[in-house]
Structure formats: C-alpha cells, structure tokens
Amino acid sequence: PAAAAPAAPADAAAAPAAPTPQKGDTAWMMTSTLLVILMTIPGLALFYGGLVRSKNMLSILMQVFMIFALIVVLWCIYGYSLAFTEGNAFFGNLHDRTFLNGIWDPAKGAFAYAATFSKGVVIPEFAFVAFQATFAAITCGLIIGAFAERAKFVAVLAFVVIWFTFAYLPIAHMVWFWTGPDAIKDAATLATETAKAGFLFQKGALDTAGGTVVHINAAVAGLVGAYMIGKRVGLGRESMAPHSVTMTMIGASLLWVGWFGFNAGSALEAGDIAALAFINTLLATAAATVSWVFAEWIFKGKPSMLGGASGAVAGLVAITPACGFVGPMGALIMGLLAGVICLWGVNGLKKLLGADDSLDVFGVHGVGGILGAILTGVFAAPSLGGQGVFDYVANKASADYSIGSQVIVQATGVGVTILWSGIVALIAFKLVDVVIGLRVPEEEEREGLDITTHGESAYHD
C-alpha cells in the first residue's frame, strides 16, 4: 500500500476561504434585474405612451425601447468601467472593465465577484453589471417624457449618448462607488478605502437606489430639454389629454411591481435590508397614492385614475433613496407627503416654471426625488426608527447620528446632482441642436411622430 501522507504541523494556520456567492443572493439579484427591465419595457413605455396623444404613441414606445437597448450596449462597452471602477472621486477608469474585460479570467478559470454591503458576502460581478445596466437605461428613458411629442428621434438618441457619458456615469460613480467593506479593519483602513470612493459617497450621502442618480438626475435633464426644445404646437389651444389612461394605469402598475427589484435589489443580498426596502416600497407607494387621490378629490372635486397612477409613481420616487435606511413609519410619512407635494409639483410649480414638461417628469421625479433625498436624512435616524449609518470598524450601527448634519449632506448631494446634470444637459442639447436640430418641423408635429418619423401607427380603425 502507498505510504500515508505526512500529517500537517499542528501549528499550521488554515488559510481563510475566499468568499463565494450564495445561490439565494445570486437568484435575488437576477430576479431584481428582470424586475427593473419590466419597469422600463414595458412599464415606463406604457406609462408614458398612454399619456400622449394617439398619434405619438409609437414614438414614445420606440424611444423608450431604443434607449434601453442603446444604453445597455454602451454600459457594457465603457459605462460600467467608468462608473464602478477605481479612478478618482468623479470617474472610474477606462481600462479595468471596458468591454467587461477582466470579469472572466480564462487563465484561472474563474469569475470575478462584486462586493456587497456585508463583510465576506459577494455576488457574481456579472449579476451586478446587469443590475446596474438596467438603472442606467431607465434613467435615460425617464428624460424623454419632459419633451414628448416634438423631438427628433435621432436627436433624442444623440443627446442620450452624451448625457449618459458625462452626467449619468459620473453621478453614479460619485454616489455609489466604493471598494466594499472587506478591507476595512480599523480607522486607518476605513480612511484608505473611503478615499477611493466617489465624491458624494465620501461625504456620507445616503441613497439606496437612486434618488439623486436616477430621479433628480433625469428630471433636471428633462426640464432643461423642455425649455430648449420649446412648447408643443397648440398647447393651451388644443386638447393635449392622455389618449389612454388605461395604458397609463397598466404602465404604473408594472412600475410599482418592478420597483421592488429596483429598491430591494439595491440591498445586493436577499436579507434583512432587502426585506426592509421591500416593505418600505410597498407602504410609501400606497400612502402616496392615497394622499394624492384624496388631495385631488378635495381640491378638484373628483378622484381620477390618472391621479392614482401619478401618486403611486410619486411615492415610488420619494422612497427610492430612503428604502434601505428608514423604518416603515418613516416610509409612511414620506409617502403621504410625496403624494401631496408632487401634486403641487405638477400643478402649481409647473405653472411657476413655465416649461412644457409634457409628462410631468420634473413635477414627479424631480420634486419627489428631492423630497425623498432630504427626508432620508431625517427618517434614517435611529431615534425615528431608521437604520442610521453602519460603522464598519465596530461592525455595528454607529452610535452617532445627527439629523441636521445628515440633512446637510443629503442637500449637498441634491445640489451637486442638479448642477452637474443641468450643465451637462444644457451643453448636450445645444450641441445636438447645432449639429442635428432638436425639433421636428411643425407640419410633422401636427401630423404626429408615429407616421412622420416611424412610418407606422399604433392603432387602425
């Protein structure tokens, strides 16, 4: 018989096993990614499509559909690398993950993993790439509602490429990029790892799923576009009523369902924080629907289906940054406030701004996003039922939480996002206008973009 192998020395320390993904977390992240795709196509497309006139239905569907496809391609070519690799405080780099290079190592026969918010817990990096791709795609799709029914299709696509590259990617990096918690052992390593993070992450901005990155970012760009492209022909003289509130209700419902992937998926694990984000998303959205409908009922005399759908989206927007940090009662209050304040946003504020924001992108996503980002700083406080801020050195929630200080940090994030997105959008729209032209001719606008741009109609008698 073969000789027995010698016993290992008694004092040999076993090397710690490298963390490997858990199947439950991986399954949850892929499910969440599918839910965010559902939010965009068909959710956002039908929500927006129902709100325009029938002659422009297909143009909206096509814009959302094509933007989704285009951004996913750009994300995998260079977007992910610029947003989620180590570079400086504003951008990642173009060599680590361009063309998704480096995620599969054929020499080692191994995949790379992405960090989560828990030490020793990872997910497949490809799952993280796909999840974040859907966020980039829906953000760019949201913008087009502000200038629906009058923009050139080619101009929309050209603008989106520029804005995605110079607004979405840096803001995503500023708010969300960090190297993960595993290297943090003490105050020194905490400082070292924090210094590698994005600008607003370093400042301590709290944003679970994109109050700044998605909603404020897109809303500001849309508002700039509404100003630069100008008002629809016949606005104030002709009916601009939604052609199918039925479609809008279906779209809003798909958004609500998909948003659970958007918010709870942003926990990156199938655990307690995902469950917290789930109940907060459910409750805040329901509360905002109730408050919008009842406020509309009181002030306008009738409760409308459009109001119900709009209230739901307002609640979803407001709870997005807060869902992983606040308690359910904080979410309830945020939802109730969002319904009423966003109702004012699409009525009173819209008149004050004077822009033809066709589908109330700024009134809902801008106002709701700002409200949610600021109130995250309030209701994340442990004294108000929130999670506070996690201390990765002590490996527990930090004992120190100042509502005032956190609100200032949140307001800084809002201000940086408004300025950055607004300036990039202004330059991008101007460039596109000079080179291509932003708006279709008046006769094409009157006939409708479905026929004049795409050569087909949504409906046939």
Coordinates of C-alpha atoms in Angstrom, one line a residue:
P1 CA 0.0 0.0 0.0
A2 CA 1.1 3.6 -0.6
A3 CA 2.7 5.4 2.2
A4 CA 0.4 7.7 4.2
A5 CA 0.9 11.4 3.6
P6 CA 2.7 13.1 6.5
A7 CA 0.4 14.9 8.9
A8 CA 0.3 18.7 8.7
P9 CA 2.1 20.5 11.5
A10 CA -0.2 21.2 14.4
D11 CA 0.6 24.9 14.4
A12 CA -0.2 25.4 10.7
A13 CA -2.9 28.0 10.4
A14 CA -5.6 27.2 7.8
A15 CA -5.9 29.9 5.1
P16 CA -9.3 31.6 5.3
A17 CA -11.5 30.6 2.5
A18 CA -12.3 33.3 -0.1
P19 CA -15.9 34.4 0.0
T20 CA -18.1 32.8 -2.6
P21 CA -21.6 33.9 -3.8
Q22 CA -24.6 32.3 -2.1
K23 CA -27.2 31.0 -4.6
G24 CA -30.0 32.8 -2.8
D25 CA -28.3 36.2 -3.2
T26 CA -27.5 35.5 -6.8
A27 CA -31.0 34.4 -7.6
W28 CA -32.4 37.5 -6.0
M29 CA -30.1 39.8 -7.9
M30 CA -31.1 38.2 -11.3
T31 CA -34.7 38.4 -10.3
S32 CA -34.3 42.0 -9.3
T33 CA -32.7 42.8 -12.7
L34 CA -35.6 41.2 -14.5
L35 CA -38.0 43.3 -12.5
V36 CA -36.1 46.6 -13.4
I37 CA -36.3 45.5 -17.1
L38 CA -40.1 45.1 -16.6
M39 CA -40.2 48.6 -15.2
T40 CA -38.7 50.0 -18.3
I41 CA -40.0 47.8 -21.1
P42 CA -43.0 47.7 -21.0
G43 CA -43.7 49.6 -17.7
L44 CA -42.3 53.1 -18.4
A45 CA -43.1 52.8 -22.1
L46 CA -46.8 52.1 -21.5
F47 CA -47.0 54.7 -18.7
Y48 CA -45.6 57.4 -20.9
G49 CA -47.3 56.1 -24.1
G50 CA -50.8 56.3 -22.5
L51 CA -50.2 60.0 -21.5
V52 CA -49.5 61.3 -25.0
R53 CA -51.9 61.7 -27.9
S54 CA -52.6 58.6 -30.0
K55 CA -50.7 60.0 -33.0
N56 CA -47.5 59.9 -30.9
M57 CA -48.0 56.6 -29.0
L58 CA -45.5 54.5 -31.1
S59 CA -42.9 57.3 -31.0
I60 CA -42.8 57.1 -27.2
L61 CA -42.7 53.3 -27.2
M62 CA -39.9 53.4 -29.7
Q63 CA -37.8 56.0 -27.9
V64 CA -38.0 54.1 -24.6
F65 CA -37.3 50.7 -26.3
M66 CA -34.4 52.0 -28.3
I67 CA -32.9 54.0 -25.4
F68 CA -33.0 50.9 -23.3
A69 CA -31.2 48.8 -25.9
L70 CA -28.6 51.5 -26.7
I71 CA -27.7 52.2 -23.1
V72 CA -27.3 48.5 -22.3
V73 CA -24.8 48.3 -25.2
L74 CA -22.9 51.4 -24.1
W75 CA -22.9 50.2 -20.5
C76 CA -21.1 47.0 -21.3
I77 CA -18.7 48.7 -23.7
Y78 CA -17.5 51.5 -21.4
G79 CA -20.2 52.7 -19.0
Y80 CA -19.7 50.1 -16.3
S81 CA -16.0 50.7 -16.2
L82 CA -16.4 54.5 -15.8
A83 CA -19.0 54.2 -13.1
F84 CA -17.8 51.3 -11.0
T85 CA -14.0 51.0 -11.1
E86 CA -11.4 52.9 -9.0
G87 CA -10.3 56.1 -10.6
N88 CA -10.9 59.5 -9.0
A89 CA -13.8 61.0 -7.0
F90 CA -15.8 61.7 -10.2
F91 CA -15.0 58.9 -12.7
G92 CA -13.7 55.4 -12.7
N93 CA -11.2 54.3 -15.3
L94 CA -11.4 53.0 -18.9
H95 CA -9.0 50.0 -18.6
D96 CA -10.3 47.8 -15.8
R97 CA -13.7 46.8 -17.1
T98 CA -14.0 48.2 -20.6
F99 CA -15.8 45.7 -22.8
L100 CA -16.4 43.9 -19.4
N101 CA -12.7 42.9 -19.6
G102 CA -11.4 41.1 -16.5
I103 CA -14.6 39.7 -15.1
W104 CA -13.9 36.2 -16.5
D105 CA -10.2 35.1 -16.2
P106 CA -9.6 32.3 -18.6
A107 CA -6.1 31.7 -17.1
K108 CA -7.6 31.0 -13.7
G109 CA -10.8 29.6 -15.0
A110 CA -12.7 31.9 -12.5
F111 CA -15.2 34.7 -12.5
A112 CA -14.8 37.9 -10.5
Y113 CA -17.1 38.8 -7.7
A114 CA -18.6 42.1 -6.6
A115 CA -18.7 43.3 -3.0
T116 CA -22.0 43.8 -1.2
F117 CA -22.6 45.8 2.0
S118 CA -21.7 42.9 4.3
K119 CA -18.2 41.7 5.0
G120 CA -17.5 38.3 3.5
V121 CA -20.6 38.4 1.3
V122 CA -20.2 38.7 -2.5
I123 CA -22.3 38.3 -5.7
P124 CA -21.1 37.4 -9.2
E125 CA -19.9 40.6 -10.8
F126 CA -21.8 39.8 -14.0
A127 CA -25.0 39.9 -11.9
F128 CA -24.0 43.4 -10.6
V129 CA -23.2 44.6 -14.1
A130 CA -26.6 43.6 -15.5
F131 CA -28.4 45.0 -12.5
Q132 CA -26.7 48.4 -12.8
A133 CA -27.2 48.4 -16.6
T134 CA -30.9 48.5 -16.1
F135 CA -30.6 51.5 -13.8
A136 CA -28.7 53.4 -16.4
A137 CA -31.2 52.5 -19.1
I138 CA -34.3 53.5 -17.2
T139 CA -32.8 56.8 -16.1
C140 CA -32.1 57.8 -19.7
G141 CA -35.6 56.7 -20.6
L142 CA -37.2 58.8 -18.0
I143 CA -35.9 62.0 -19.5
I144 CA -37.9 61.8 -22.7
G145 CA -41.2 62.4 -21.0
A146 CA -40.4 66.1 -20.5
F147 CA -40.3 66.9 -24.2
A148 CA -42.5 64.1 -25.6
E149 CA -44.4 64.6 -28.9
R150 CA -42.0 67.1 -30.6
A151 CA -38.3 65.9 -30.5
K152 CA -36.4 64.3 -33.4
F153 CA -35.8 60.7 -32.8
V154 CA -32.1 60.9 -34.0
A155 CA -31.7 64.0 -31.7
V156 CA -33.0 62.1 -28.7
L157 CA -30.6 59.2 -29.3
A158 CA -27.6 61.6 -29.8
F159 CA -28.5 63.5 -26.6
V160 CA -28.8 60.4 -24.6
V161 CA -25.4 59.1 -25.6
I162 CA -23.7 62.4 -24.5
W163 CA -25.7 62.8 -21.3
F164 CA -25.3 59.2 -20.3
T165 CA -21.5 59.5 -20.7
F166 CA -21.0 62.9 -18.9
A167 CA -23.9 63.0 -16.5
Y168 CA -25.2 59.6 -15.5
L169 CA -21.8 57.8 -15.2
P170 CA -20.0 60.4 -13.0
I171 CA -23.0 60.9 -10.7
A172 CA -23.4 57.1 -10.4
H173 CA -19.7 56.9 -9.5
M174 CA -19.9 59.9 -7.1
V175 CA -22.9 58.4 -5.2
W176 CA -22.4 54.6 -5.3
F177 CA -18.8 53.7 -6.0
W178 CA -16.7 52.2 -3.2
T179 CA -14.4 49.3 -2.9
G180 CA -16.6 47.4 -0.4
P181 CA -16.3 46.7 3.3
D182 CA -14.0 43.7 3.4
A183 CA -10.7 45.7 3.6
I184 CA -12.0 47.8 6.5
K185 CA -10.4 46.7 9.7
D186 CA -9.7 49.8 11.7
A187 CA -9.8 53.6 11.4
A188 CA -6.8 53.7 9.1
T189 CA -8.1 51.2 6.6
L190 CA -11.5 52.9 6.7
A191 CA -9.9 56.2 5.7
T192 CA -7.9 54.5 3.0
E193 CA -10.9 52.7 1.4
T194 CA -13.1 55.8 1.8
A195 CA -10.6 57.9 -0.1
K196 CA -11.0 55.6 -3.1
A197 CA -14.8 56.1 -3.2
G198 CA -16.9 58.5 -5.2
F199 CA -17.2 62.2 -4.1
L200 CA -20.6 62.0 -2.5
F201 CA -20.1 58.6 -1.0
Q202 CA -17.0 60.0 0.7
K203 CA -19.2 62.8 2.2
G204 CA -21.6 60.2 3.5
A205 CA -24.6 60.7 1.2
L206 CA -27.3 58.1 1.7
D207 CA -29.1 56.9 -1.5
T208 CA -30.3 53.3 -1.6
A209 CA -31.5 53.1 -5.1
G210 CA -31.1 56.4 -6.9
G211 CA -33.0 59.5 -5.6
T212 CA -30.0 61.5 -6.9
V213 CA -28.5 59.2 -9.5
V214 CA -31.8 58.3 -11.2
H215 CA -34.7 60.7 -10.4
I216 CA -33.2 64.1 -9.8
N217 CA -30.6 63.4 -12.5
A218 CA -33.1 62.6 -15.1
A219 CA -35.7 65.2 -14.1
V220 CA -33.2 68.1 -14.3
A221 CA -32.1 67.0 -17.8
G222 CA -35.7 66.7 -18.9
L223 CA -36.6 70.2 -17.6
V224 CA -33.6 71.6 -19.5
G225 CA -34.8 69.8 -22.6
A226 CA -38.3 71.2 -22.2
Y227 CA -37.0 74.7 -22.1
M228 CA -34.6 74.3 -25.0
I229 CA -37.0 72.4 -27.3
G230 CA -39.9 74.7 -26.6
K231 CA -43.6 74.1 -26.1
R232 CA -45.8 71.8 -28.1
V233 CA -47.7 73.3 -31.1
G234 CA -51.2 74.2 -30.0
L235 CA -50.5 74.0 -26.2
G236 CA -53.3 75.8 -24.4
R237 CA -55.5 75.9 -27.5
E238 CA -55.8 72.3 -28.4
S239 CA -56.6 69.2 -26.3
M240 CA -53.4 67.5 -25.0
A241 CA -55.3 65.0 -23.0
P242 CA -53.9 61.5 -22.5
H243 CA -55.1 59.2 -25.2
S244 CA -55.3 56.1 -22.9
V245 CA -55.4 56.3 -19.2
T246 CA -55.9 52.5 -19.3
M247 CA -52.4 52.1 -20.8
T248 CA -51.0 54.6 -18.2
M249 CA -52.6 52.6 -15.4
I250 CA -51.0 49.4 -16.7
G251 CA -47.7 51.1 -17.0
A252 CA -47.9 52.5 -13.5
S253 CA -48.8 49.0 -12.1
L254 CA -45.8 47.5 -13.9
L255 CA -43.6 50.2 -12.5
W256 CA -44.9 49.5 -9.0
V257 CA -44.2 45.8 -9.4
G258 CA -40.8 46.3 -10.9
W259 CA -39.8 48.9 -8.3
F260 CA -39.4 46.1 -5.7
G261 CA -36.4 44.8 -7.8
F262 CA -35.2 48.4 -8.1
N263 CA -35.3 49.2 -4.4
A264 CA -35.0 45.8 -2.6
G265 CA -32.5 44.6 -5.2
S266 CA -30.2 47.5 -4.3
A267 CA -29.5 45.8 -1.0
L268 CA -27.4 43.4 -3.1
E269 CA -28.4 40.5 -0.8
A270 CA -31.5 38.5 -0.1
G271 CA -31.5 39.6 3.6
D272 CA -32.9 41.9 6.2
I273 CA -32.3 45.2 4.3
A274 CA -33.9 43.8 1.2
A275 CA -36.9 43.0 3.3
L276 CA -36.9 46.4 4.8
A277 CA -36.7 48.1 1.4
F278 CA -39.5 45.8 0.2
I279 CA -42.0 46.8 2.9
N280 CA -41.0 50.5 2.7
T281 CA -41.6 50.5 -1.1
L282 CA -45.0 48.9 -0.7
L283 CA -46.1 51.2 2.1
A284 CA -44.8 54.5 0.9
T285 CA -46.3 53.9 -2.6
A286 CA -49.7 53.0 -1.2
A287 CA -49.6 56.1 1.1
A288 CA -48.7 58.4 -1.7
T289 CA -51.5 57.0 -3.9
V290 CA -54.0 57.7 -1.1
S291 CA -52.8 61.2 -0.3
W292 CA -52.6 62.3 -4.0
V293 CA -56.1 61.0 -4.8
F294 CA -57.7 62.4 -1.7
A295 CA -56.0 65.8 -2.1
E296 CA -57.1 65.9 -5.8
W297 CA -60.6 64.9 -4.7
I298 CA -60.7 67.8 -2.2
F299 CA -59.2 70.5 -4.5
K300 CA -60.6 69.4 -7.9
G301 CA -63.8 67.7 -6.9
K302 CA -63.2 64.3 -8.4
P303 CA -60.7 61.5 -7.8
S304 CA -59.0 60.5 -11.1
M305 CA -57.3 57.3 -12.2
L306 CA -54.5 59.5 -13.6
G307 CA -54.1 60.9 -10.2
G308 CA -53.9 57.5 -8.6
A309 CA -51.2 56.4 -11.1
S310 CA -49.3 59.6 -10.6
G311 CA -49.5 59.3 -6.9
A312 CA -48.1 55.8 -7.0
V313 CA -45.1 56.9 -9.0
A314 CA -44.5 59.9 -6.7
G315 CA -44.4 57.5 -3.7
L316 CA -42.0 55.2 -5.5
V317 CA -39.7 58.0 -6.4
A318 CA -39.7 59.5 -2.9
I319 CA -38.9 56.3 -1.1
T320 CA -36.2 55.2 -3.6
P321 CA -33.2 56.9 -1.8
A322 CA -34.6 56.1 1.7
C323 CA -35.9 52.5 1.4
G324 CA -32.8 50.8 2.9
F325 CA -32.4 53.3 5.7
V326 CA -35.7 54.4 7.1
G327 CA -38.3 52.4 9.1
P328 CA -41.8 51.6 7.9
M329 CA -43.4 54.5 9.7
G330 CA -40.8 56.9 8.2
A331 CA -41.8 55.4 4.8
L332 CA -45.4 56.0 5.6
I333 CA -44.9 59.7 6.4
M334 CA -42.7 60.1 3.3
G335 CA -45.3 58.6 1.1
L336 CA -48.1 60.8 2.5
L337 CA -46.0 63.9 1.9
A338 CA -44.9 62.8 -1.5
G339 CA -48.4 62.4 -2.8
V340 CA -49.5 66.0 -1.8
I341 CA -46.2 67.7 -2.6
C342 CA -45.8 66.1 -6.1
L343 CA -49.5 67.0 -6.8
W344 CA -48.4 70.6 -6.2
G345 CA -45.3 69.9 -8.4
V346 CA -47.4 69.0 -11.4
N347 CA -49.8 71.9 -10.9
G348 CA -48.5 75.0 -9.0
L349 CA -44.8 74.5 -9.6
K350 CA -45.3 73.6 -13.2
K351 CA -47.0 77.0 -13.8
L352 CA -44.2 78.8 -12.0
L353 CA -41.5 77.2 -14.1
G354 CA -43.4 77.9 -17.4
A355 CA -41.9 75.0 -19.3
D356 CA -44.0 72.5 -21.2
D357 CA -42.9 69.4 -19.3
S358 CA -45.2 67.2 -21.3
L359 CA -45.5 64.2 -18.9
D360 CA -44.5 66.0 -15.6
V361 CA -41.1 64.5 -15.3
F362 CA -39.8 67.3 -13.1
G363 CA -43.0 67.6 -11.1
V364 CA -42.9 63.9 -10.1
H365 CA -39.3 62.7 -10.4
G366 CA -37.6 66.0 -9.6
V367 CA -39.8 67.1 -6.8
G368 CA -40.3 63.6 -5.4
G369 CA -36.6 62.8 -5.7
I370 CA -35.5 66.0 -3.9
L371 CA -38.1 65.4 -1.2
G372 CA -37.0 61.8 -0.7
A373 CA -33.3 62.6 -0.7
I374 CA -33.7 65.3 2.0
L375 CA -36.1 63.3 4.2
T376 CA -33.8 60.3 4.0
G377 CA -31.5 62.3 6.3
V378 CA -34.4 62.8 8.7
F379 CA -36.0 59.4 8.9
A380 CA -32.8 57.3 8.7
A381 CA -32.2 58.5 12.3
P382 CA -32.4 55.5 14.8
S383 CA -34.4 57.8 17.1
L384 CA -37.1 57.8 14.4
G385 CA -37.0 54.1 13.6
G386 CA -34.3 54.2 10.9
Q387 CA -31.1 52.2 10.4
G388 CA -28.7 55.0 10.9
V389 CA -25.2 54.6 9.4
F390 CA -23.2 51.4 9.7
D391 CA -19.8 51.5 11.3
Y392 CA -17.6 49.0 9.5
V393 CA -14.8 49.4 12.1
A394 CA -17.0 48.4 15.1
N395 CA -19.2 46.2 12.8
K396 CA -22.4 47.6 14.1
A397 CA -24.7 50.7 13.6
S398 CA -22.9 53.9 14.5
A399 CA -23.8 55.3 17.9
D400 CA -23.6 58.8 16.5
Y401 CA -26.3 60.2 14.1
S402 CA -27.1 63.8 13.7
I403 CA -30.2 64.6 11.7
G404 CA -29.1 68.1 11.0
S405 CA -25.6 67.1 9.7
Q406 CA -27.1 64.3 7.6
V407 CA -29.7 66.6 6.0
I408 CA -26.9 69.0 5.0
V409 CA -25.0 66.0 3.4
Q410 CA -28.2 65.0 1.6
A411 CA -28.8 68.6 0.4
T412 CA -25.2 68.7 -0.9
G413 CA -25.9 65.6 -2.9
V414 CA -29.1 67.1 -4.3
G415 CA -27.3 70.4 -5.2
V416 CA -24.4 68.6 -6.9
T417 CA -26.7 66.4 -9.0
I418 CA -28.9 69.4 -10.1
L419 CA -25.9 71.5 -11.1
W420 CA -24.0 68.6 -12.8
S421 CA -26.9 67.2 -14.7
G422 CA -28.2 70.6 -15.7
I423 CA -24.9 71.9 -17.1
V424 CA -24.2 68.6 -19.0
A425 CA -27.8 68.6 -20.4
L426 CA -27.6 72.2 -21.5
I427 CA -24.3 71.6 -23.3
A428 CA -25.6 68.3 -24.8
F429 CA -28.8 69.8 -26.1
K430 CA -27.0 72.8 -27.6
L431 CA -24.5 70.5 -29.4
V432 CA -27.3 68.3 -30.8
D433 CA -29.3 71.3 -31.8
V434 CA -26.4 72.8 -33.7
V435 CA -25.4 69.6 -35.4
I436 CA -28.8 67.8 -35.9
G437 CA -31.6 70.1 -34.8
L438 CA -33.7 69.1 -31.8
R439 CA -37.2 69.6 -33.0
V440 CA -39.3 68.1 -35.9
P441 CA -40.9 70.6 -38.3
E442 CA -44.3 71.9 -37.3
E443 CA -46.2 70.1 -40.0
E444 CA -44.7 66.8 -38.8
E445 CA -45.6 67.6 -35.2
R446 CA -49.2 68.3 -36.2
E447 CA -49.4 65.0 -38.2
G448 CA -47.9 63.0 -35.4
L449 CA -44.5 61.4 -35.0
D450 CA -45.7 57.9 -35.4
I451 CA -46.3 58.3 -39.1
T452 CA -43.8 61.1 -39.9
T453 CA -40.8 59.5 -38.0
H454 CA -41.5 55.8 -37.9
G455 CA -44.0 55.2 -40.8
E456 CA -46.5 53.3 -38.7
S457 CA -49.5 53.8 -36.5
A458 CA -50.3 52.5 -33.0
Y459 CA -54.0 52.0 -33.9
H460 CA -56.0 51.2 -37.0
D461 CA -59.8 51.7 -37.4

